Amino acid sequence: MSFSSRGVKQVLLSVEQSEGVGAKVRRSIGRQELRNFDPFLMLDEFRAGRPAGFPDHPHRGFETVTYILPTSKGSFEHEDFCGHRGTIGPGDLQWMTAGRGILHSEMPLSDEISHGLQLWINLSAKDKMCPPEYQELRSEDVPKITKDGVTAIIIAGESLGTVSKIYTRTPTNYIHFIMEPNSRIEQRVPSEWAAFAYTVEGKVKFSAGNFIDAHSTVTFNPGGDGIIAETGDEPGNFVLISGKPIGEPVVQHGPFVMSTQKEIIEAINDYSQAKNGFENAQTWESEIAKKLNQG
Ligand code: FJE
Ligand code: FE
């Protein structure tokens, strides 16, 4: 039986912009033309080395997925207002459910540039105020499989018969495909899910279209069995991200993403008054911010 591939809907190249403090990002989902890609809110390809980074900031109502690319030279350090701390190195994965509230800092550990991807996945209204949770995997514990010149790193969901242990409150499939020249992959995607690819390096062709340059977002029409990707004479690597649309209103105010304007006002008040999940925001400051503020 033949595999029917989804058609390409849009191809958009991302240019670098400044974000956080001195960090550089190429924004995929979340930019003007790619708003409302339900259930996804943002995908940034980031580069940052000390002293740049993303110092103390809050989140509510969604999940952040930080994946440092296996080829990255630098690592990230993460620290939150409940005492959760750690490093995210090359190939490592941090799946953070902010739920009702997280206040944290995300900063490079070294002067060497850290290069990674951060995806924001919306939560359904029933999950938005859940307790915060982390799912963290070291590079060696992220499932990988190689077949016919294609390595699939399975961040969430399944590829080539290999399954991730990550629990997704919003059903999501997130695979990093690293392809040798002249290789091909068929990846199944539920026909009603939102799906896009983001090219990290090299040149990749989707659904028998044209070769797409690095740093491009390719969105797909719904339907079909999934996505076919191919390389030519150059290697290529990309992430393929798909998820079940939530189908609820999205009201976003920076790092707070809720379903109504009223809930956004509550989030702003809860954060500024340190209540309803933001209790520790009253006194907390990251170690890095403390050092900087001492001068
Ligand atoms: C944020 C501005 C920001 N992309 N990629 C406003 F920069 C951020 C933010 C990030 C971020 C962090 C990492 Cl580690 C990687 C990122 C934006 O932290 F949350 C808001 N609201
Ligand atoms: Fe953050």
PDB file of C-alpha atoms and ligand atoms in Angstrom:
ATOM      1  CA  MET A   1       0.000   0.000   0.000  1.00  0.00           C
ATOM      2  CA  SER A   2       1.336   3.448  -0.847  1.00  0.00           C
ATOM      3  CA  PHE A   3       1.911   6.182   1.720  1.00  0.00           C
ATOM      4  CA  SER A   4      -0.005   9.374   1.020  1.00  0.00           C
ATOM      5  CA  SER A   5       1.974  12.429   2.090  1.00  0.00           C
ATOM      6  CA  ARG A   6       0.536  15.720   3.268  1.00  0.00           C
ATOM      7  CA  GLY A   7       0.959  18.700   0.969  1.00  0.00           C
ATOM      8  CA  VAL A   8       3.173  21.654   1.900  1.00  0.00           C
ATOM      9  CA  LYS A   9       1.095  24.676   2.858  1.00  0.00           C
ATOM     10  CA  GLN A  10       3.655  27.399   3.698  1.00  0.00           C
ATOM     11  CA  VAL A  11       7.445  27.799   3.716  1.00  0.00           C
ATOM     12  CA  LEU A  12       8.895  30.663   5.773  1.00  0.00           C
ATOM     13  CA  LEU A  13      12.550  31.467   6.435  1.00  0.00           C
ATOM     14  CA  SER A  14      13.377  32.846   9.914  1.00  0.00           C
ATOM     15  CA  VAL A  15      15.968  35.576  10.385  1.00  0.00           C
ATOM     16  CA  GLU A  16      17.791  36.166  13.648  1.00  0.00           C
ATOM     17  CA  GLN A  17      16.336  38.651  16.141  1.00  0.00           C
ATOM     18  CA  SER A  18      17.306  39.646  19.691  1.00  0.00           C
ATOM     19  CA  GLU A  19      15.404  38.103  22.598  1.00  0.00           C
ATOM     20  CA  GLY A  20      15.874  37.858  26.360  1.00  0.00           C
ATOM     21  CA  VAL A  21      19.100  39.663  27.299  1.00  0.00           C
ATOM     22  CA  GLY A  22      21.547  39.624  24.384  1.00  0.00           C
ATOM     23  CA  ALA A  23      20.374  36.236  23.111  1.00  0.00           C
ATOM     24  CA  LYS A  24      19.588  35.587  19.443  1.00  0.00           C
ATOM     25  CA  VAL A  25      16.562  33.642  18.242  1.00  0.00           C
ATOM     26  CA  ARG A  26      15.110  32.626  14.920  1.00  0.00           C
ATOM     27  CA  ARG A  27      11.361  32.477  15.560  1.00  0.00           C
ATOM     28  CA  SER A  28       9.313  29.853  13.751  1.00  0.00           C
ATOM     29  CA  ILE A  29       5.851  29.359  15.252  1.00  0.00           C
ATOM     30  CA  GLY A  30       4.814  32.518  17.124  1.00  0.00           C
ATOM     31  CA  ARG A  31       5.932  34.994  14.474  1.00  0.00           C
ATOM     32  CA  GLN A  32       3.255  37.142  12.823  1.00  0.00           C
ATOM     33  CA  GLU A  33       2.529  34.728   9.926  1.00  0.00           C
ATOM     34  CA  LEU A  34       2.553  31.677  12.200  1.00  0.00           C
ATOM     35  CA  ARG A  35       0.300  32.621  15.101  1.00  0.00           C
ATOM     36  CA  ASN A  36      -2.494  30.282  16.198  1.00  0.00           C
ATOM     37  CA  PHE A  37      -0.781  27.081  15.117  1.00  0.00           C
ATOM     38  CA  ASP A  38      -2.900  25.256  17.722  1.00  0.00           C
ATOM     39  CA  PRO A  39      -1.632  23.594  19.984  1.00  0.00           C
ATOM     40  CA  PHE A  40       1.787  25.273  19.448  1.00  0.00           C
ATOM     41  CA  LEU A  41       2.515  28.802  20.643  1.00  0.00           C
ATOM     42  CA  MET A  42       6.180  29.327  19.832  1.00  0.00           C
ATOM     43  CA  LEU A  43       9.293  27.638  18.465  1.00  0.00           C
ATOM     44  CA  ASP A  44      12.597  29.498  18.797  1.00  0.00           C
ATOM     45  CA  GLU A  45      15.978  28.339  17.518  1.00  0.00           C
ATOM     46  CA  PHE A  46      18.193  30.092  20.066  1.00  0.00           C
ATOM     47  CA  ARG A  47      21.891  30.895  20.333  1.00  0.00           C
ATOM     48  CA  ALA A  48      23.351  32.351  23.501  1.00  0.00           C
ATOM     49  CA  GLY A  49      26.666  32.392  25.339  1.00  0.00           C
ATOM     50  CA  ARG A  50      27.505  34.115  28.612  1.00  0.00           C
ATOM     51  CA  PRO A  51      26.573  36.762  29.648  1.00  0.00           C
ATOM     52  CA  ALA A  52      23.512  36.621  27.345  1.00  0.00           C
ATOM     53  CA  GLY A  53      20.475  34.541  28.283  1.00  0.00           C
ATOM     54  CA  PHE A  54      16.959  34.531  29.660  1.00  0.00           C
ATOM     55  CA  PRO A  55      17.129  35.790  33.264  1.00  0.00           C
ATOM     56  CA  ASP A  56      14.311  35.550  35.855  1.00  0.00           C
ATOM     57  CA  HIS A  57      10.892  35.423  34.143  1.00  0.00           C
ATOM     58  CA  PRO A  58       7.515  33.720  34.826  1.00  0.00           C
ATOM     59  CA  HIS A  59       5.291  31.313  32.853  1.00  0.00           C
ATOM     60  CA  ARG A  60       1.688  30.187  33.286  1.00  0.00           C
ATOM     61  CA  GLY A  61      -0.735  28.049  31.271  1.00  0.00           C
ATOM     62  CA  PHE A  62       1.553  26.070  28.932  1.00  0.00           C
ATOM     63  CA  GLU A  63       4.642  23.862  28.609  1.00  0.00           C
ATOM     64  CA  THR A  64       8.169  24.768  27.488  1.00  0.00           C
ATOM     65  CA  VAL A  65      10.328  22.113  25.826  1.00  0.00           C
ATOM     66  CA  THR A  66      14.036  22.939  25.742  1.00  0.00           C
ATOM     67  CA  TYR A  67      16.246  20.760  23.563  1.00  0.00           C
ATOM     68  CA  ILE A  68      19.930  21.598  23.245  1.00  0.00           C
ATOM     69  CA  LEU A  69      21.090  20.410  19.823  1.00  0.00           C
ATOM     70  CA  PRO A  70      23.539  17.470  19.975  1.00  0.00           C
ATOM     71  CA  THR A  71      26.071  19.586  18.030  1.00  0.00           C
ATOM     72  CA  SER A  72      25.892  22.513  20.492  1.00  0.00           C
ATOM     73  CA  LYS A  73      29.188  23.501  22.154  1.00  0.00           C
ATOM     74  CA  GLY A  74      27.650  25.107  25.218  1.00  0.00           C
ATOM     75  CA  SER A  75      25.188  24.039  27.940  1.00  0.00           C
ATOM     76  CA  PHE A  76      22.337  25.817  29.689  1.00  0.00           C
ATOM     77  CA  GLU A  77      21.714  26.222  33.390  1.00  0.00           C
ATOM     78  CA  HIS A  78      18.183  26.278  34.709  1.00  0.00           C
ATOM     79  CA  GLU A  79      17.055  27.440  38.128  1.00  0.00           C
ATOM     80  CA  ASP A  80      13.491  27.932  39.419  1.00  0.00           C
ATOM     81  CA  PHE A  81      11.727  29.518  42.383  1.00  0.00           C
ATOM     82  CA  CYS A  82      11.018  26.151  44.049  1.00  0.00           C
ATOM     83  CA  GLY A  83      14.686  25.167  44.247  1.00  0.00           C
ATOM     84  CA  HIS A  84      14.689  23.026  41.115  1.00  0.00           C
ATOM     85  CA  ARG A  85      18.053  23.424  39.394  1.00  0.00           C
ATOM     86  CA  GLY A  86      20.128  21.726  36.752  1.00  0.00           C
ATOM     87  CA  THR A  87      22.068  21.857  33.546  1.00  0.00           C
ATOM     88  CA  ILE A  88      20.832  21.042  30.052  1.00  0.00           C
ATOM     89  CA  GLY A  89      23.754  19.927  27.878  1.00  0.00           C
ATOM     90  CA  PRO A  90      24.109  18.943  24.216  1.00  0.00           C
ATOM     91  CA  GLY A  91      21.382  16.430  23.293  1.00  0.00           C
ATOM     92  CA  ASP A  92      19.583  16.850  26.642  1.00  0.00           C
ATOM     93  CA  LEU A  93      15.893  17.526  26.965  1.00  0.00           C
ATOM     94  CA  GLN A  94      13.866  19.471  29.503  1.00  0.00           C
ATOM     95  CA  TRP A  95      10.074  19.159  29.212  1.00  0.00           C
ATOM     96  CA  MET A  96       8.658  21.703  31.655  1.00  0.00           C
ATOM     97  CA  THR A  97       4.966  21.943  32.447  1.00  0.00           C
ATOM     98  CA  ALA A  98       4.630  25.461  33.842  1.00  0.00           C
ATOM     99  CA  GLY A  99       0.966  24.853  34.709  1.00  0.00           C
ATOM    100  CA  ARG A 100      -0.201  27.369  37.347  1.00  0.00           C
ATOM    101  CA  GLY A 101       3.162  28.996  37.622  1.00  0.00           C
ATOM    102  CA  ILE A 102       6.926  28.854  37.252  1.00  0.00           C
ATOM    103  CA  LEU A 103       9.432  31.637  37.791  1.00  0.00           C
ATOM    104  CA  HIS A 104      12.866  30.707  36.516  1.00  0.00           C
ATOM    105  CA  SER A 105      16.104  31.695  34.835  1.00  0.00           C
ATOM    106  CA  GLU A 106      17.556  29.972  31.768  1.00  0.00           C
ATOM    107  CA  MET A 107      21.172  30.988  31.226  1.00  0.00           C
ATOM    108  CA  PRO A 108      24.176  29.603  29.311  1.00  0.00           C
ATOM    109  CA  LEU A 109      26.841  28.050  31.554  1.00  0.00           C
ATOM    110  CA  SER A 110      29.845  29.106  29.490  1.00  0.00           C
ATOM    111  CA  ASP A 111      31.102  31.712  27.051  1.00  0.00           C
ATOM    112  CA  GLU A 112      30.675  29.082  24.341  1.00  0.00           C
ATOM    113  CA  ILE A 113      27.470  29.473  22.372  1.00  0.00           C
ATOM    114  CA  SER A 114      24.594  27.172  23.342  1.00  0.00           C
ATOM    115  CA  HIS A 115      22.439  26.275  20.365  1.00  0.00           C
ATOM    116  CA  GLY A 116      19.010  24.765  20.830  1.00  0.00           C
ATOM    117  CA  LEU A 117      15.285  24.825  20.305  1.00  0.00           C
ATOM    118  CA  GLN A 118      12.565  25.925  22.673  1.00  0.00           C
ATOM    119  CA  LEU A 119       8.990  24.922  21.889  1.00  0.00           C
ATOM    120  CA  TRP A 120       5.942  26.274  23.744  1.00  0.00           C
ATOM    121  CA  ILE A 121       2.951  23.920  23.779  1.00  0.00           C
ATOM    122  CA  ASN A 122      -0.406  25.177  24.958  1.00  0.00           C
ATOM    123  CA  LEU A 123      -2.337  23.337  27.680  1.00  0.00           C
ATOM    124  CA  SER A 124      -6.098  22.796  27.565  1.00  0.00           C
ATOM    125  CA  ALA A 125      -8.135  24.888  30.023  1.00  0.00           C
ATOM    126  CA  LYS A 126      -8.461  21.878  32.364  1.00  0.00           C
ATOM    127  CA  ASP A 127      -4.640  21.557  32.616  1.00  0.00           C
ATOM    128  CA  LYS A 128      -3.608  25.228  32.705  1.00  0.00           C
ATOM    129  CA  MET A 129      -3.603  25.457  36.514  1.00  0.00           C
ATOM    130  CA  CYS A 130      -2.001  22.032  37.149  1.00  0.00           C
ATOM    131  CA  PRO A 131       1.019  21.846  39.486  1.00  0.00           C
ATOM    132  CA  PRO A 132       4.337  22.514  37.707  1.00  0.00           C
ATOM    133  CA  GLU A 133       6.237  19.413  36.594  1.00  0.00           C
ATOM    134  CA  TYR A 134       9.563  18.589  34.970  1.00  0.00           C
ATOM    135  CA  GLN A 135      10.446  15.675  32.719  1.00  0.00           C
ATOM    136  CA  GLU A 136      14.186  15.763  32.157  1.00  0.00           C
ATOM    137  CA  LEU A 137      16.250  13.407  30.041  1.00  0.00           C
ATOM    138  CA  ARG A 138      19.988  13.278  29.489  1.00  0.00           C
ATOM    139  CA  SER A 139      21.125  12.836  25.889  1.00  0.00           C
ATOM    140  CA  GLU A 140      21.869   9.118  26.427  1.00  0.00           C
ATOM    141  CA  ASP A 141      18.301   8.553  27.709  1.00  0.00           C
ATOM    142  CA  VAL A 142      16.567  10.228  24.751  1.00  0.00           C
ATOM    143  CA  PRO A 143      15.582   7.319  22.435  1.00  0.00           C
ATOM    144  CA  LYS A 144      17.453   7.224  19.120  1.00  0.00           C
ATOM    145  CA  ILE A 145      17.234   4.871  16.179  1.00  0.00           C
ATOM    146  CA  THR A 146      19.126   4.778  12.876  1.00  0.00           C
ATOM    147  CA  LYS A 147      17.795   3.146   9.721  1.00  0.00           C
ATOM    148  CA  ASP A 148      18.810   3.554   6.053  1.00  0.00           C
ATOM    149  CA  GLY A 149      20.877   6.702   6.649  1.00  0.00           C
ATOM    150  CA  VAL A 150      18.328   8.422   8.878  1.00  0.00           C
ATOM    151  CA  THR A 151      18.727   8.887  12.632  1.00  0.00           C
ATOM    152  CA  ALA A 152      15.534   9.725  14.502  1.00  0.00           C
ATOM    153  CA  ILE A 153      15.896  11.269  17.968  1.00  0.00           C
ATOM    154  CA  ILE A 154      12.512  10.826  19.590  1.00  0.00           C
ATOM    155  CA  ILE A 155      11.754  13.738  21.874  1.00  0.00           C
ATOM    156  CA  ALA A 156       8.046  12.855  22.173  1.00  0.00           C
ATOM    157  CA  GLY A 157       5.847  10.279  20.516  1.00  0.00           C
ATOM    158  CA  GLU A 158       7.067   7.557  18.163  1.00  0.00           C
ATOM    159  CA  SER A 159       9.240   7.078  15.086  1.00  0.00           C
ATOM    160  CA  LEU A 160      10.645   3.954  13.379  1.00  0.00           C
ATOM    161  CA  GLY A 161       8.990   1.794  16.054  1.00  0.00           C
ATOM    162  CA  THR A 162      10.769   3.591  18.915  1.00  0.00           C
ATOM    163  CA  VAL A 163       8.721   5.358  21.597  1.00  0.00           C
ATOM    164  CA  SER A 164       9.533   8.252  23.934  1.00  0.00           C
ATOM    165  CA  LYS A 165       8.744   8.057  27.659  1.00  0.00           C
ATOM    166  CA  ILE A 166       7.728  11.726  27.801  1.00  0.00           C
ATOM    167  CA  TYR A 167       4.149  12.214  28.991  1.00  0.00           C
ATOM    168  CA  THR A 168       2.329  14.747  26.819  1.00  0.00           C
ATOM    169  CA  ARG A 169      -0.747  16.400  28.322  1.00  0.00           C
ATOM    170  CA  THR A 170      -1.360  17.874  24.889  1.00  0.00           C
ATOM    171  CA  PRO A 171      -0.778  14.923  22.525  1.00  0.00           C
ATOM    172  CA  THR A 172       2.450  15.777  20.668  1.00  0.00           C
ATOM    173  CA  ASN A 173       4.930  14.051  18.388  1.00  0.00           C
ATOM    174  CA  TYR A 174       8.378  15.695  18.286  1.00  0.00           C
ATOM    175  CA  ILE A 175      11.194  14.062  16.314  1.00  0.00           C
ATOM    176  CA  HIS A 176      14.656  15.323  15.342  1.00  0.00           C
ATOM    177  CA  PHE A 177      15.624  13.662  12.036  1.00  0.00           C
ATOM    178  CA  ILE A 178      19.302  13.680  11.051  1.00  0.00           C
ATOM    179  CA  MET A 179      19.659  12.535   7.450  1.00  0.00           C
ATOM    180  CA  GLU A 180      22.651  11.432   5.408  1.00  0.00           C
ATOM    181  CA  PRO A 181      22.787  12.503   1.747  1.00  0.00           C
ATOM    182  CA  ASN A 182      20.296  10.739  -0.542  1.00  0.00           C
ATOM    183  CA  SER A 183      18.124   9.335   2.218  1.00  0.00           C
ATOM    184  CA  ARG A 184      14.374   9.277   2.697  1.00  0.00           C
ATOM    185  CA  ILE A 185      11.957   8.976   5.625  1.00  0.00           C
ATOM    186  CA  GLU A 186       8.214   8.390   5.898  1.00  0.00           C
ATOM    187  CA  GLN A 187       6.751   9.532   9.205  1.00  0.00           C
ATOM    188  CA  ARG A 188       3.144   8.853  10.132  1.00  0.00           C
ATOM    189  CA  VAL A 189       1.150  11.785  11.547  1.00  0.00           C
ATOM    190  CA  PRO A 190      -2.536  11.579  12.612  1.00  0.00           C
ATOM    191  CA  SER A 191      -4.438  13.234   9.752  1.00  0.00           C
ATOM    192  CA  GLU A 192      -6.251  15.842  11.900  1.00  0.00           C
ATOM    193  CA  TRP A 193      -3.140  16.983  13.847  1.00  0.00           C
ATOM    194  CA  ALA A 194      -1.344  20.262  13.181  1.00  0.00           C
ATOM    195  CA  ALA A 195       2.088  19.514  11.698  1.00  0.00           C
ATOM    196  CA  PHE A 196       5.188  21.488  10.749  1.00  0.00           C
ATOM    197  CA  ALA A 197       8.881  20.965  10.147  1.00  0.00           C
ATOM    198  CA  TYR A 198      11.707  23.328  11.063  1.00  0.00           C
ATOM    199  CA  THR A 199      14.976  22.849   9.185  1.00  0.00           C
ATOM    200  CA  VAL A 200      18.105  23.174  11.326  1.00  0.00           C
ATOM    201  CA  GLU A 201      20.883  22.463   8.805  1.00  0.00           C
ATOM    202  CA  GLY A 202      21.459  21.424   5.190  1.00  0.00           C
ATOM    203  CA  LYS A 203      18.783  21.004   2.557  1.00  0.00           C
ATOM    204  CA  VAL A 204      15.645  18.885   2.867  1.00  0.00           C
ATOM    205  CA  LYS A 205      12.791  18.217   0.453  1.00  0.00           C
ATOM    206  CA  PHE A 206       9.256  17.537   1.761  1.00  0.00           C
ATOM    207  CA  SER A 207       6.479  15.729  -0.091  1.00  0.00           C
ATOM    208  CA  ALA A 208       8.473  15.742  -3.355  1.00  0.00           C
ATOM    209  CA  GLY A 209       8.603  19.577  -3.402  1.00  0.00           C
ATOM    210  CA  ASN A 210      11.689  21.817  -3.699  1.00  0.00           C
ATOM    211  CA  PHE A 211      14.761  21.640  -1.484  1.00  0.00           C
ATOM    212  CA  ILE A 212      14.267  23.865   1.562  1.00  0.00           C
ATOM    213  CA  ASP A 213      17.124  25.836   3.141  1.00  0.00           C
ATOM    214  CA  ALA A 214      18.046  25.733   6.834  1.00  0.00           C
ATOM    215  CA  HIS A 215      16.080  27.855   9.355  1.00  0.00           C
ATOM    216  CA  SER A 216      12.778  27.436   7.513  1.00  0.00           C
ATOM    217  CA  THR A 217       9.369  26.479   8.805  1.00  0.00           C
ATOM    218  CA  VAL A 218       7.343  24.198   6.564  1.00  0.00           C
ATOM    219  CA  THR A 219       3.679  23.836   7.498  1.00  0.00           C
ATOM    220  CA  PHE A 220       1.597  20.981   6.134  1.00  0.00           C
ATOM    221  CA  ASN A 221      -2.030  20.671   5.106  1.00  0.00           C
ATOM    222  CA  PRO A 222      -4.078  18.227   7.167  1.00  0.00           C
ATOM    223  CA  GLY A 223      -4.958  14.779   5.811  1.00  0.00           C
ATOM    224  CA  GLY A 224      -2.947  11.901   4.381  1.00  0.00           C
ATOM    225  CA  ASP A 225      -0.822   9.352   6.202  1.00  0.00           C
ATOM    226  CA  GLY A 226       2.041  11.670   7.142  1.00  0.00           C
ATOM    227  CA  ILE A 227       5.188  13.321   5.864  1.00  0.00           C
ATOM    228  CA  ILE A 228       7.902  12.227   3.442  1.00  0.00           C
ATOM    229  CA  ALA A 229      11.293  13.948   3.698  1.00  0.00           C
ATOM    230  CA  GLU A 230      14.293  13.435   1.425  1.00  0.00           C
ATOM    231  CA  THR A 231      17.851  14.717   1.142  1.00  0.00           C
ATOM    232  CA  GLY A 232      19.869  15.128  -2.067  1.00  0.00           C
ATOM    233  CA  ASP A 233      23.657  15.355  -2.322  1.00  0.00           C
ATOM    234  CA  GLU A 234      23.916  17.212   1.011  1.00  0.00           C
ATOM    235  CA  PRO A 235      23.029  15.969   4.486  1.00  0.00           C
ATOM    236  CA  GLY A 236      20.193  17.678   6.310  1.00  0.00           C
ATOM    237  CA  ASN A 237      18.525  17.744   9.681  1.00  0.00           C
ATOM    238  CA  PHE A 238      15.171  19.036  10.840  1.00  0.00           C
ATOM    239  CA  VAL A 239      12.584  18.631  13.556  1.00  0.00           C
ATOM    240  CA  LEU A 240       9.088  17.419  12.744  1.00  0.00           C
ATOM    241  CA  ILE A 241       6.534  18.554  15.299  1.00  0.00           C
ATOM    242  CA  SER A 242       2.858  17.634  15.305  1.00  0.00           C
ATOM    243  CA  GLY A 243       0.101  17.887  17.864  1.00  0.00           C
ATOM    244  CA  LYS A 244      -3.595  17.512  18.440  1.00  0.00           C
ATOM    245  CA  PRO A 245      -5.290  20.924  18.229  1.00  0.00           C
ATOM    246  CA  ILE A 246      -6.914  21.975  21.528  1.00  0.00           C
ATOM    247  CA  GLY A 247      -9.675  24.014  19.853  1.00  0.00           C
ATOM    248  CA  GLU A 248     -10.065  26.549  22.690  1.00  0.00           C
ATOM    249  CA  PRO A 249      -9.590  30.353  22.679  1.00  0.00           C
ATOM    250  CA  VAL A 250      -5.991  31.469  23.243  1.00  0.00           C
ATOM    251  CA  VAL A 251      -5.356  34.737  25.094  1.00  0.00           C
ATOM    252  CA  GLN A 252      -1.634  35.467  25.413  1.00  0.00           C
ATOM    253  CA  HIS A 253       0.080  38.168  27.408  1.00  0.00           C
ATOM    254  CA  GLY A 254       3.830  37.505  27.033  1.00  0.00           C
ATOM    255  CA  PRO A 255       4.628  34.512  29.257  1.00  0.00           C
ATOM    256  CA  PHE A 256       1.022  33.990  30.424  1.00  0.00           C
ATOM    257  CA  VAL A 257      -1.224  32.018  28.073  1.00  0.00           C
ATOM    258  CA  MET A 258      -4.821  31.503  29.183  1.00  0.00           C
ATOM    259  CA  SER A 259      -8.299  31.044  27.658  1.00  0.00           C
ATOM    260  CA  THR A 260      -9.909  34.356  28.685  1.00  0.00           C
ATOM    261  CA  GLN A 261      -8.886  37.985  29.311  1.00  0.00           C
ATOM    262  CA  LYS A 262     -10.106  37.608  32.899  1.00  0.00           C
ATOM    263  CA  GLU A 263      -7.647  34.751  33.495  1.00  0.00           C
ATOM    264  CA  ILE A 264      -4.827  36.906  32.099  1.00  0.00           C
ATOM    265  CA  ILE A 265      -5.636  39.671  34.586  1.00  0.00           C
ATOM    266  CA  GLU A 266      -5.674  37.020  37.342  1.00  0.00           C
ATOM    267  CA  ALA A 267      -2.269  35.748  36.178  1.00  0.00           C
ATOM    268  CA  ILE A 268      -0.784  39.267  36.260  1.00  0.00           C
ATOM    269  CA  ASN A 269      -2.261  39.856  39.753  1.00  0.00           C
ATOM    270  CA  ASP A 270      -1.209  36.424  41.069  1.00  0.00           C
ATOM    271  CA  TYR A 271       2.355  37.028  39.889  1.00  0.00           C
ATOM    272  CA  SER A 272       2.627  40.584  41.218  1.00  0.00           C
ATOM    273  CA  GLN A 273       0.964  39.648  44.538  1.00  0.00           C
ATOM    274  CA  ALA A 274       2.813  36.291  44.794  1.00  0.00           C
ATOM    275  CA  LYS A 275      -0.268  34.069  45.178  1.00  0.00           C
ATOM    276  CA  ASN A 276      -2.137  31.131  43.572  1.00  0.00           C
ATOM    277  CA  GLY A 277       1.006  29.282  42.538  1.00  0.00           C
ATOM    278  CA  PHE A 278       3.377  32.241  42.474  1.00  0.00           C
ATOM    279  CA  GLU A 279       3.904  32.254  46.283  1.00  0.00           C
ATOM    280  CA  ASN A 280       7.695  32.004  46.081  1.00  0.00           C
ATOM    281  CA  ALA A 281       7.857  34.901  43.602  1.00  0.00           C
ATOM    282  CA  GLN A 282       7.741  37.275  46.594  1.00  0.00           C
ATOM    283  CA  THR A 283      11.317  36.696  47.663  1.00  0.00           C
ATOM    284  CA  TRP A 284      12.998  34.573  45.003  1.00  0.00           C
ATOM    285  CA  GLU A 285      15.864  35.724  42.879  1.00  0.00           C
ATOM    286  CA  SER A 286      18.086  33.391  40.850  1.00  0.00           C
ATOM    287  CA  GLU A 287      21.710  32.926  41.946  1.00  0.00           C
ATOM    288  CA  ILE A 288      22.770  34.474  38.650  1.00  0.00           C
ATOM    289  CA  ALA A 289      20.583  37.563  39.183  1.00  0.00           C
ATOM    290  CA  LYS A 290      21.931  37.918  42.760  1.00  0.00           C
ATOM    291  CA  LYS A 291      25.512  37.909  41.443  1.00  0.00           C
ATOM    292  CA  LEU A 292      24.667  40.469  38.756  1.00  0.00           C
ATOM    293  CA  ASN A 293      22.841  42.740  41.195  1.00  0.00           C
ATOM    294  CA  GLN A 294      25.802  42.741  43.582  1.00  0.00           C
ATOM    295  CA  GLY A 295      27.801  44.147  40.641  1.00  0.00           C
TER     296      GLY A 295
HETATM  297  C1  FJE B   1       9.956  34.747  27.344  1.00  0.00           C
HETATM  298  C2  FJE B   1      10.859  36.976  26.015  1.00  0.00           C
HETATM  299  C3  FJE B   1      11.656  35.841  26.133  1.00  0.00           C
HETATM  300  N1  FJE B   1      12.655  32.191  23.562  1.00  0.00           N
HETATM  301  N2  FJE B   1      14.266  30.406  23.812  1.00  0.00           N
HETATM  302  C4  FJE B   1       9.610  37.013  26.559  1.00  0.00           C
HETATM  303  F1  FJE B   1      12.874  35.838  25.615  1.00  0.00           F
HETATM  304  C5  FJE B   1      11.202  34.691  26.769  1.00  0.00           C
HETATM  305  C6  FJE B   1      12.038  33.460  26.874  1.00  0.00           C
HETATM  306  C7  FJE B   1      12.454  32.767  25.674  1.00  0.00           C
HETATM  307  C8  FJE B   1      13.364  31.698  25.615  1.00  0.00           C
HETATM  308  C9  FJE B   1      14.135  30.981  26.536  1.00  0.00           C
HETATM  309  C10 FJE B   1      14.950  30.014  26.052  1.00  0.00           C
HETATM  310 CL1  FJE B   1      15.950  29.101  27.116  1.00  0.00          CL
HETATM  311  C11 FJE B   1      15.007  29.714  24.689  1.00  0.00           C
HETATM  312  C12 FJE B   1      13.466  31.377  24.266  1.00  0.00           C
HETATM  313  C13 FJE B   1      12.039  33.025  24.395  1.00  0.00           C
HETATM  314  O1  FJE B   1      12.396  33.078  27.964  1.00  0.00           O
HETATM  315  F2  FJE B   1       9.511  33.689  27.980  1.00  0.00           F
HETATM  316  C14 FJE B   1       9.141  35.895  27.220  1.00  0.00           C
HETATM  317  N3  FJE B   1       7.886  35.904  27.736  1.00  0.00           N
HETATM  318 FE    FE B   2      11.316  30.321  30.457  1.00  0.00          FE
END
